[in-house]
PDB file of C-alpha atoms in Angstrom:
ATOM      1  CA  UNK V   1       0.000   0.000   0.000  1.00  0.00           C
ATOM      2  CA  UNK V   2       0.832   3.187  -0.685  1.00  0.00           C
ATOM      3  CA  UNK V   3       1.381   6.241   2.080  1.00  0.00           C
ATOM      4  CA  UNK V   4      -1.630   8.993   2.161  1.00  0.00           C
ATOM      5  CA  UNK V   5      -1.507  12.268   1.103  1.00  0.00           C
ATOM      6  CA  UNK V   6       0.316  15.083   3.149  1.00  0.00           C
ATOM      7  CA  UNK V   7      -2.921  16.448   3.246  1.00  0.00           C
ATOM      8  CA  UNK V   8      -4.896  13.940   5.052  1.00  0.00           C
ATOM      9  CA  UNK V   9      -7.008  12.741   2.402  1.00  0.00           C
ATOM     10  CA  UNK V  10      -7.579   8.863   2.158  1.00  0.00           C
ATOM     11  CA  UNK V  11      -6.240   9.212  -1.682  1.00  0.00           C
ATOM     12  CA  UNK V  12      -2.667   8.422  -2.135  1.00  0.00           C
ATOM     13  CA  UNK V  13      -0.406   9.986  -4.850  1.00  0.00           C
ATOM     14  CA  UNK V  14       0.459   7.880  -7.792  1.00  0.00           C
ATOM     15  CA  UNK V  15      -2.237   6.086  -6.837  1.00  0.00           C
ATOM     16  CA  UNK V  16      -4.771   4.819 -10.018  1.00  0.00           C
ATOM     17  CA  UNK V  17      -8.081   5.756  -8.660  1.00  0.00           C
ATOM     18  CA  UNK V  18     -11.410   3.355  -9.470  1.00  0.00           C
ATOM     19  CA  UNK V  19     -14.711   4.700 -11.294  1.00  0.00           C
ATOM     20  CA  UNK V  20     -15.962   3.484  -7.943  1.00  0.00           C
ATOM     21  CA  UNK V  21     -13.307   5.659  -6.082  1.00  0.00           C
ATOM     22  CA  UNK V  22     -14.136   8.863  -8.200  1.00  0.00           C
ATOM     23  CA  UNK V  23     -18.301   8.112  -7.857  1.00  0.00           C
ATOM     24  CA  UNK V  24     -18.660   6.844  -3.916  1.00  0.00           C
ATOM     25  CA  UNK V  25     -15.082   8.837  -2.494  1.00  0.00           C
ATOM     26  CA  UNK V  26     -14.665   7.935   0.975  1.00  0.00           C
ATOM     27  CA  UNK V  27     -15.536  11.591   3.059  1.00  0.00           C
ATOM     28  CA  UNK V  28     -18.777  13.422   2.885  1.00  0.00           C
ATOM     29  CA  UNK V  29     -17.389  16.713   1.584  1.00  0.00           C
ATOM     30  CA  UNK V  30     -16.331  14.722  -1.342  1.00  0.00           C
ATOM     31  CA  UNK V  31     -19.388  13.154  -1.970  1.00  0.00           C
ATOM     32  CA  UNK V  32     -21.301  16.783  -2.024  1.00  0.00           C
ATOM     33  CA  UNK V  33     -18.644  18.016  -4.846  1.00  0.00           C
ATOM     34  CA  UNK V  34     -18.985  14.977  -6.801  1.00  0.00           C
ATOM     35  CA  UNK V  35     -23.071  15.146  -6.771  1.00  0.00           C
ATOM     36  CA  UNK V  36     -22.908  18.998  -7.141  1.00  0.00           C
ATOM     37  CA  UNK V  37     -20.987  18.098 -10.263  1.00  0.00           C
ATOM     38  CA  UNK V  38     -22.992  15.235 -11.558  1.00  0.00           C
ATOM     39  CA  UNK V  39     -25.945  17.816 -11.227  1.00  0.00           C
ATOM     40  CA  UNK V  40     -24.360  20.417 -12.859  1.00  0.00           C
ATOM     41  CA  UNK V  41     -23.671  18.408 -15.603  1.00  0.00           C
ATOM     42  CA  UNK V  42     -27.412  17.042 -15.874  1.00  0.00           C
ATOM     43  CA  UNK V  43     -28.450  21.163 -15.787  1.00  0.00           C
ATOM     44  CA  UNK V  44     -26.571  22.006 -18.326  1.00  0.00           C
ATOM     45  CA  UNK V  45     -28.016  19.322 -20.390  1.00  0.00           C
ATOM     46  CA  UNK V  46     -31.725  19.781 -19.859  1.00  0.00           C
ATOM     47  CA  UNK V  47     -31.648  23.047 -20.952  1.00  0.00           C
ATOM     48  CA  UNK V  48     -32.864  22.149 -23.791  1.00  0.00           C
ATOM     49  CA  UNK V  49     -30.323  24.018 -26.608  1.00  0.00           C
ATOM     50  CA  UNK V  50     -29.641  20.697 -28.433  1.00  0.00           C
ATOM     51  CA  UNK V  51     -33.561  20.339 -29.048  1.00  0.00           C
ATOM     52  CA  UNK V  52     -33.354  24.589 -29.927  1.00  0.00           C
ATOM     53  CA  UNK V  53     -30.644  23.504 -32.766  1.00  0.00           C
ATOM     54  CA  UNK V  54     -31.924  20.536 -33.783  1.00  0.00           C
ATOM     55  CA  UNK V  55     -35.430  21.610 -34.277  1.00  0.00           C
ATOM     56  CA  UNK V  56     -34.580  25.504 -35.366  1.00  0.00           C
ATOM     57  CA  UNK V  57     -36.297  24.606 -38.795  1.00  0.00           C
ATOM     58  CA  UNK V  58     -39.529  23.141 -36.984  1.00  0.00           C
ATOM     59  CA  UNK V  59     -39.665  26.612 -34.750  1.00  0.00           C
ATOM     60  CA  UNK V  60     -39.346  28.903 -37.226  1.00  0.00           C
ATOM     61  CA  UNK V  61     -41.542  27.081 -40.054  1.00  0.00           C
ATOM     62  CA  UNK V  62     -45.289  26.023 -39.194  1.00  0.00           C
ATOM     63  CA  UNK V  63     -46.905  25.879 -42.649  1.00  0.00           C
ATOM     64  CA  UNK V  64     -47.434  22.423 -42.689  1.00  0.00           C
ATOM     65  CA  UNK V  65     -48.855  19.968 -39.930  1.00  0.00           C
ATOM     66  CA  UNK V  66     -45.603  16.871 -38.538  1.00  0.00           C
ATOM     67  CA  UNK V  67     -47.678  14.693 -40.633  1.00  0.00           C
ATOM     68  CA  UNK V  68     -48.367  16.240 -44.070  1.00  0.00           C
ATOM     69  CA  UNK V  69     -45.192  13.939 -45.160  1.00  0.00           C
ATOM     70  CA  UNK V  70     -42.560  16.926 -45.103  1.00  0.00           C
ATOM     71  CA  UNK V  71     -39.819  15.518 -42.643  1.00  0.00           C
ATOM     72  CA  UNK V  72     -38.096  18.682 -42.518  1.00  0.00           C
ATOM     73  CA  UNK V  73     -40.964  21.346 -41.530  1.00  0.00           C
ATOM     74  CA  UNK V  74     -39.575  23.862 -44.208  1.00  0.00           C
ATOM     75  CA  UNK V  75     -41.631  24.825 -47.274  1.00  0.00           C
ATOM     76  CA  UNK V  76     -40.000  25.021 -50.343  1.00  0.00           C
ATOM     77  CA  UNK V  77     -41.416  27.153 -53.384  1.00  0.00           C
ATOM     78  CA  UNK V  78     -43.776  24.842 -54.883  1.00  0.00           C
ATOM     79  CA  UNK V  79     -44.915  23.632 -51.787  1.00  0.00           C
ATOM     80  CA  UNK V  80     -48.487  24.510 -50.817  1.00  0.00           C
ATOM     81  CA  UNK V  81     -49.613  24.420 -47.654  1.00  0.00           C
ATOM     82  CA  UNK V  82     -52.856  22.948 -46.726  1.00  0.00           C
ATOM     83  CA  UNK V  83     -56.303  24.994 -46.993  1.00  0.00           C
ATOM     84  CA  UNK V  84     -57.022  25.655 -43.475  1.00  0.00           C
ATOM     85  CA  UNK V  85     -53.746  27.259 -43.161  1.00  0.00           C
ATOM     86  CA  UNK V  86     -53.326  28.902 -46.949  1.00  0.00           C
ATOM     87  CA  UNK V  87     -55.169  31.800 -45.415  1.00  0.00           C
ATOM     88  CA  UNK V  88     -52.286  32.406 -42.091  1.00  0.00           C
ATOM     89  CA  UNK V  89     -49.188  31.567 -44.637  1.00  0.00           C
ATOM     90  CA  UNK V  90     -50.599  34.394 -46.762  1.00  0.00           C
ATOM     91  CA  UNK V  91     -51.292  36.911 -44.004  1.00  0.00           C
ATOM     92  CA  UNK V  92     -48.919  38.136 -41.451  1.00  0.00           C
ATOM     93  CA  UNK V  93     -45.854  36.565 -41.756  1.00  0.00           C
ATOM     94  CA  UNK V  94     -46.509  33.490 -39.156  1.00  0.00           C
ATOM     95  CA  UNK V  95     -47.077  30.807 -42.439  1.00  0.00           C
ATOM     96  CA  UNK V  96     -44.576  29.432 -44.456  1.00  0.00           C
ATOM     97  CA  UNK V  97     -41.157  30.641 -44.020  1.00  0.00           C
ATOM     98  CA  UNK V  98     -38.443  30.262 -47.324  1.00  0.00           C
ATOM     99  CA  UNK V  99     -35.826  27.101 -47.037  1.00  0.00           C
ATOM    100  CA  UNK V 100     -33.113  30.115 -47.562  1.00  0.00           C
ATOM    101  CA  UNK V 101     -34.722  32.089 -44.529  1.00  0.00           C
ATOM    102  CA  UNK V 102     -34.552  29.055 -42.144  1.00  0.00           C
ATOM    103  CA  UNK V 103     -31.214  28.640 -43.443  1.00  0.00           C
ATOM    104  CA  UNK V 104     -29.829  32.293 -42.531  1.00  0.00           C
ATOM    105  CA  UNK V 105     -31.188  32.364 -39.100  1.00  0.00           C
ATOM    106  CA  UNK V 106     -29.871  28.730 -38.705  1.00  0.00           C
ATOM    107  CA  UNK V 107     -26.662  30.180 -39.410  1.00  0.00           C
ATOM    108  CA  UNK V 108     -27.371  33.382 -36.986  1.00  0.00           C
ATOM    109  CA  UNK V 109     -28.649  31.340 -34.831  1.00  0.00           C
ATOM    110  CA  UNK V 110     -24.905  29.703 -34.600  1.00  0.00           C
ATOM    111  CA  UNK V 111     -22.880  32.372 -35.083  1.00  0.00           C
ATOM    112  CA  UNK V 112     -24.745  33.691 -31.668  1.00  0.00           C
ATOM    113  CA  UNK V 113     -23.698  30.379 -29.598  1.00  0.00           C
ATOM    114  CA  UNK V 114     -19.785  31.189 -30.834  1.00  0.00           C
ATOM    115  CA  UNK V 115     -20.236  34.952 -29.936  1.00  0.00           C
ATOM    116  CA  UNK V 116     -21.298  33.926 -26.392  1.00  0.00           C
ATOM    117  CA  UNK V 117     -17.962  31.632 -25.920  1.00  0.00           C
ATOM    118  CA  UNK V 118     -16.275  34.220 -26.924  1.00  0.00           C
ATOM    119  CA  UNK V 119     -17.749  37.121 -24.963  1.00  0.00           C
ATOM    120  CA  UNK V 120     -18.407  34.431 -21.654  1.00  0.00           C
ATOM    121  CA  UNK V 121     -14.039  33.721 -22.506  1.00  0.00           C
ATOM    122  CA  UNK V 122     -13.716  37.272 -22.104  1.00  0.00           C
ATOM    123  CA  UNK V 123     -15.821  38.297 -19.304  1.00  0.00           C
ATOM    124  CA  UNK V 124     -16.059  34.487 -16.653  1.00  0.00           C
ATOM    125  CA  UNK V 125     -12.630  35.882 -14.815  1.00  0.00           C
ATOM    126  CA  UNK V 126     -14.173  39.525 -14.385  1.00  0.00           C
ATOM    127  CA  UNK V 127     -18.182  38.207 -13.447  1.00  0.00           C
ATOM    128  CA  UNK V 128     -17.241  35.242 -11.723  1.00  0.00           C
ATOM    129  CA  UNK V 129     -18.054  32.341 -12.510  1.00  0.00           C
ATOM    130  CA  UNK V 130     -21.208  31.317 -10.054  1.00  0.00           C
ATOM    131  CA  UNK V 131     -22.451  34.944 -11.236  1.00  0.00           C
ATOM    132  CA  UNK V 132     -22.702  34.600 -14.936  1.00  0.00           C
ATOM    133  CA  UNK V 133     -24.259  30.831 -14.546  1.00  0.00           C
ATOM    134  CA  UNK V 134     -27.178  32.121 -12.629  1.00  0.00           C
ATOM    135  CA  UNK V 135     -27.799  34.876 -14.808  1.00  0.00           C
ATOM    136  CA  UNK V 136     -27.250  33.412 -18.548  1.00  0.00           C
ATOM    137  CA  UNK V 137     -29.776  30.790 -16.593  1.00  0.00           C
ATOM    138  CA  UNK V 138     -32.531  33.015 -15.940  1.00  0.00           C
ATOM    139  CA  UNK V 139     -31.941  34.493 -19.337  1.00  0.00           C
ATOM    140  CA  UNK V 140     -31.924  31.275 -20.575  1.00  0.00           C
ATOM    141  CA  UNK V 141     -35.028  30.553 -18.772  1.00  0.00           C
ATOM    142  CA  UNK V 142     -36.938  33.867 -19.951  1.00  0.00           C
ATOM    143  CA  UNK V 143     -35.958  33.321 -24.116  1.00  0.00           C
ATOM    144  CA  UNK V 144     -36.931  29.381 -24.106  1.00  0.00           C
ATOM    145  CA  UNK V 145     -40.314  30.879 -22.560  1.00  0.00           C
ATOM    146  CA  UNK V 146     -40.723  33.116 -25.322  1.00  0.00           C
ATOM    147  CA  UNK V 147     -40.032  30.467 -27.778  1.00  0.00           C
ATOM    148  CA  UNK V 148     -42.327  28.903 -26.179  1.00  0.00           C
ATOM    149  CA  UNK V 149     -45.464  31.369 -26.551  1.00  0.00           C
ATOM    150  CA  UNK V 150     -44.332  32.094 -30.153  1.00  0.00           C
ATOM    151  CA  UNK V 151     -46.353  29.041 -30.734  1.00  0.00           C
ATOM    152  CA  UNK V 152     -49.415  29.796 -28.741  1.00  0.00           C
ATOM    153  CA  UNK V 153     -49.413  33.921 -30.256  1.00  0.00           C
ATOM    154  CA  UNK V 154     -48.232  33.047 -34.143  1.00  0.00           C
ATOM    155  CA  UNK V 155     -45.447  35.494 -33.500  1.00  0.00           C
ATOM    156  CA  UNK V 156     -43.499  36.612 -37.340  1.00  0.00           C
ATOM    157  CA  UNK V 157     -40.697  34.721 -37.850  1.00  0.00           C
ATOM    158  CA  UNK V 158     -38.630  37.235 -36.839  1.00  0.00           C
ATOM    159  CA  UNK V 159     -39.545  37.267 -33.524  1.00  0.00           C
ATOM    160  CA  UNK V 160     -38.499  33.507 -33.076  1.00  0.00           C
ATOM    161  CA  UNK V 161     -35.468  34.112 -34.516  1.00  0.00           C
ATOM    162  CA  UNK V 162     -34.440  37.457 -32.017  1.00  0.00           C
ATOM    163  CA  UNK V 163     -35.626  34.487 -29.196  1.00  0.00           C
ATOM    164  CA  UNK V 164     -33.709  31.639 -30.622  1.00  0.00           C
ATOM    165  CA  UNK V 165     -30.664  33.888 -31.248  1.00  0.00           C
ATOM    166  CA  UNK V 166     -30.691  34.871 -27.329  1.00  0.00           C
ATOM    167  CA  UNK V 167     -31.448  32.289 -26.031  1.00  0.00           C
ATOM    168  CA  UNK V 168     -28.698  30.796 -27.738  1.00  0.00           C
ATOM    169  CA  UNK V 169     -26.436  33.474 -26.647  1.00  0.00           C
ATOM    170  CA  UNK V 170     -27.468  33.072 -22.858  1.00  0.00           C
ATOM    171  CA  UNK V 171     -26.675  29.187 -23.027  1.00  0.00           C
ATOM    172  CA  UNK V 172     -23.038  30.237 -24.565  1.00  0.00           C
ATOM    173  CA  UNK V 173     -22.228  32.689 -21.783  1.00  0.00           C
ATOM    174  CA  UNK V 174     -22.657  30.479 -18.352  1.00  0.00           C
ATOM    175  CA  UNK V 175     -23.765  26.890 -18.846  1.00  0.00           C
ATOM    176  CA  UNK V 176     -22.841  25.845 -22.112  1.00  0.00           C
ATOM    177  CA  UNK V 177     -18.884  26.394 -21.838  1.00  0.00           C
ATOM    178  CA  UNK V 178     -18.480  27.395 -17.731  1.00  0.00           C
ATOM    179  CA  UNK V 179     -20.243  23.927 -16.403  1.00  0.00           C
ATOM    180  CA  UNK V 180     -17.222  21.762 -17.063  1.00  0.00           C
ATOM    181  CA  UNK V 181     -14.722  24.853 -15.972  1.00  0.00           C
ATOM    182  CA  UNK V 182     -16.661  25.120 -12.451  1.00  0.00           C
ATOM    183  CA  UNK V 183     -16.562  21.144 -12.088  1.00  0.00           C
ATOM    184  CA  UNK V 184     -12.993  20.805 -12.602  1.00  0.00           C
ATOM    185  CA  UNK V 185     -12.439  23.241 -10.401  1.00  0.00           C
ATOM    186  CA  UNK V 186     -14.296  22.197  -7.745  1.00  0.00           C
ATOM    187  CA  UNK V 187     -13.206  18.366  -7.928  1.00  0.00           C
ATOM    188  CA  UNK V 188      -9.491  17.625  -6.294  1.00  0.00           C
TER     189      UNK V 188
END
């Protein structure tokens, strides 16, 4: 066996820990950073931004029901939408939205996540840390709301894509990149 740490701890140095070592460690102040951690991990998750990106397309394009056999959700030119909704794809702006204009604020939509790394690279040291997660959270929070009721009030597509943007922009400034920077600082 090999001697403990100067420090006290049980772990020893050199020492090749277990995935049961790193899960269960032996004191109780351990275990609270290594659950803290596992629930950071799970918040920053169910956020819900992969489901924003992955279903951008869907959000911003509602001219045609999920089962009028378009897998995509975007109508193209010569697509028609159905009767019952010819009349709101004509009107204000909340129909059918152009395969090129789902494409541009796809692309805005990214170039916002990058801007927040950057700006959140900038800023985490001047903020803090603890700080900037709680408040790109409740920002976070507030824009996934308004995507949200962009569905209930037939908001222009606009609209969803100033929400999407943010709220895009609030996950890159605290929990998309400063979740794994907290946890390996807080774990030994």
């Amino acid at each position: 066996a090999e001697p403990a740490a100067a420090d006290g701890s049980s772990h020893t140095t050199g020492a090749v820990a277990s995935w049961r070592d790193s899960l269960f460690p032996p004191t109780s102040r351990e275990r609270r950073l290594v659950a803290l951690s596992l629930a950071l991990g799970l918040a920053q998750q169910v956020t819900g931004t992969e489901a924003i990106l992955y279903y951008t397309p869907r959000i911003l394009n509602q001219c045609l029901p999920p089962d009028a056999g378009e897998s995509s959700g975007v109508c193209h030119a010569s697509a028609s939408p159905p009767p019952d909704l010819a009349k709101e794809a004509a009107g204000d702006g909340a129909g059918c939205t152009s395969a090129e204009a789902v494409f541009l604020v796809s692309l805005g939509v990214g170039a916002c996540k990058l801007g927040g790394e950057l700006v959140a690279a900038a800023l985490v040291d001047t903020l803090g840390r603890r700080s900037t997660i709680i408040w790109s959270n409740l920002a976070l929070s507030a824009f996934t709301a308004l995507i949200g009721l962009r569905f209930l009030f037939h908001w222009p597509v606009s609209a969803s894509a100033a929400a999407l943007c943010l709220a895009m922009l609030s996950f890159s400034l605290g929990p998309g990149p400063l979740t794994f920077v907290v946890i390996s600082e807080m774990l030994p």
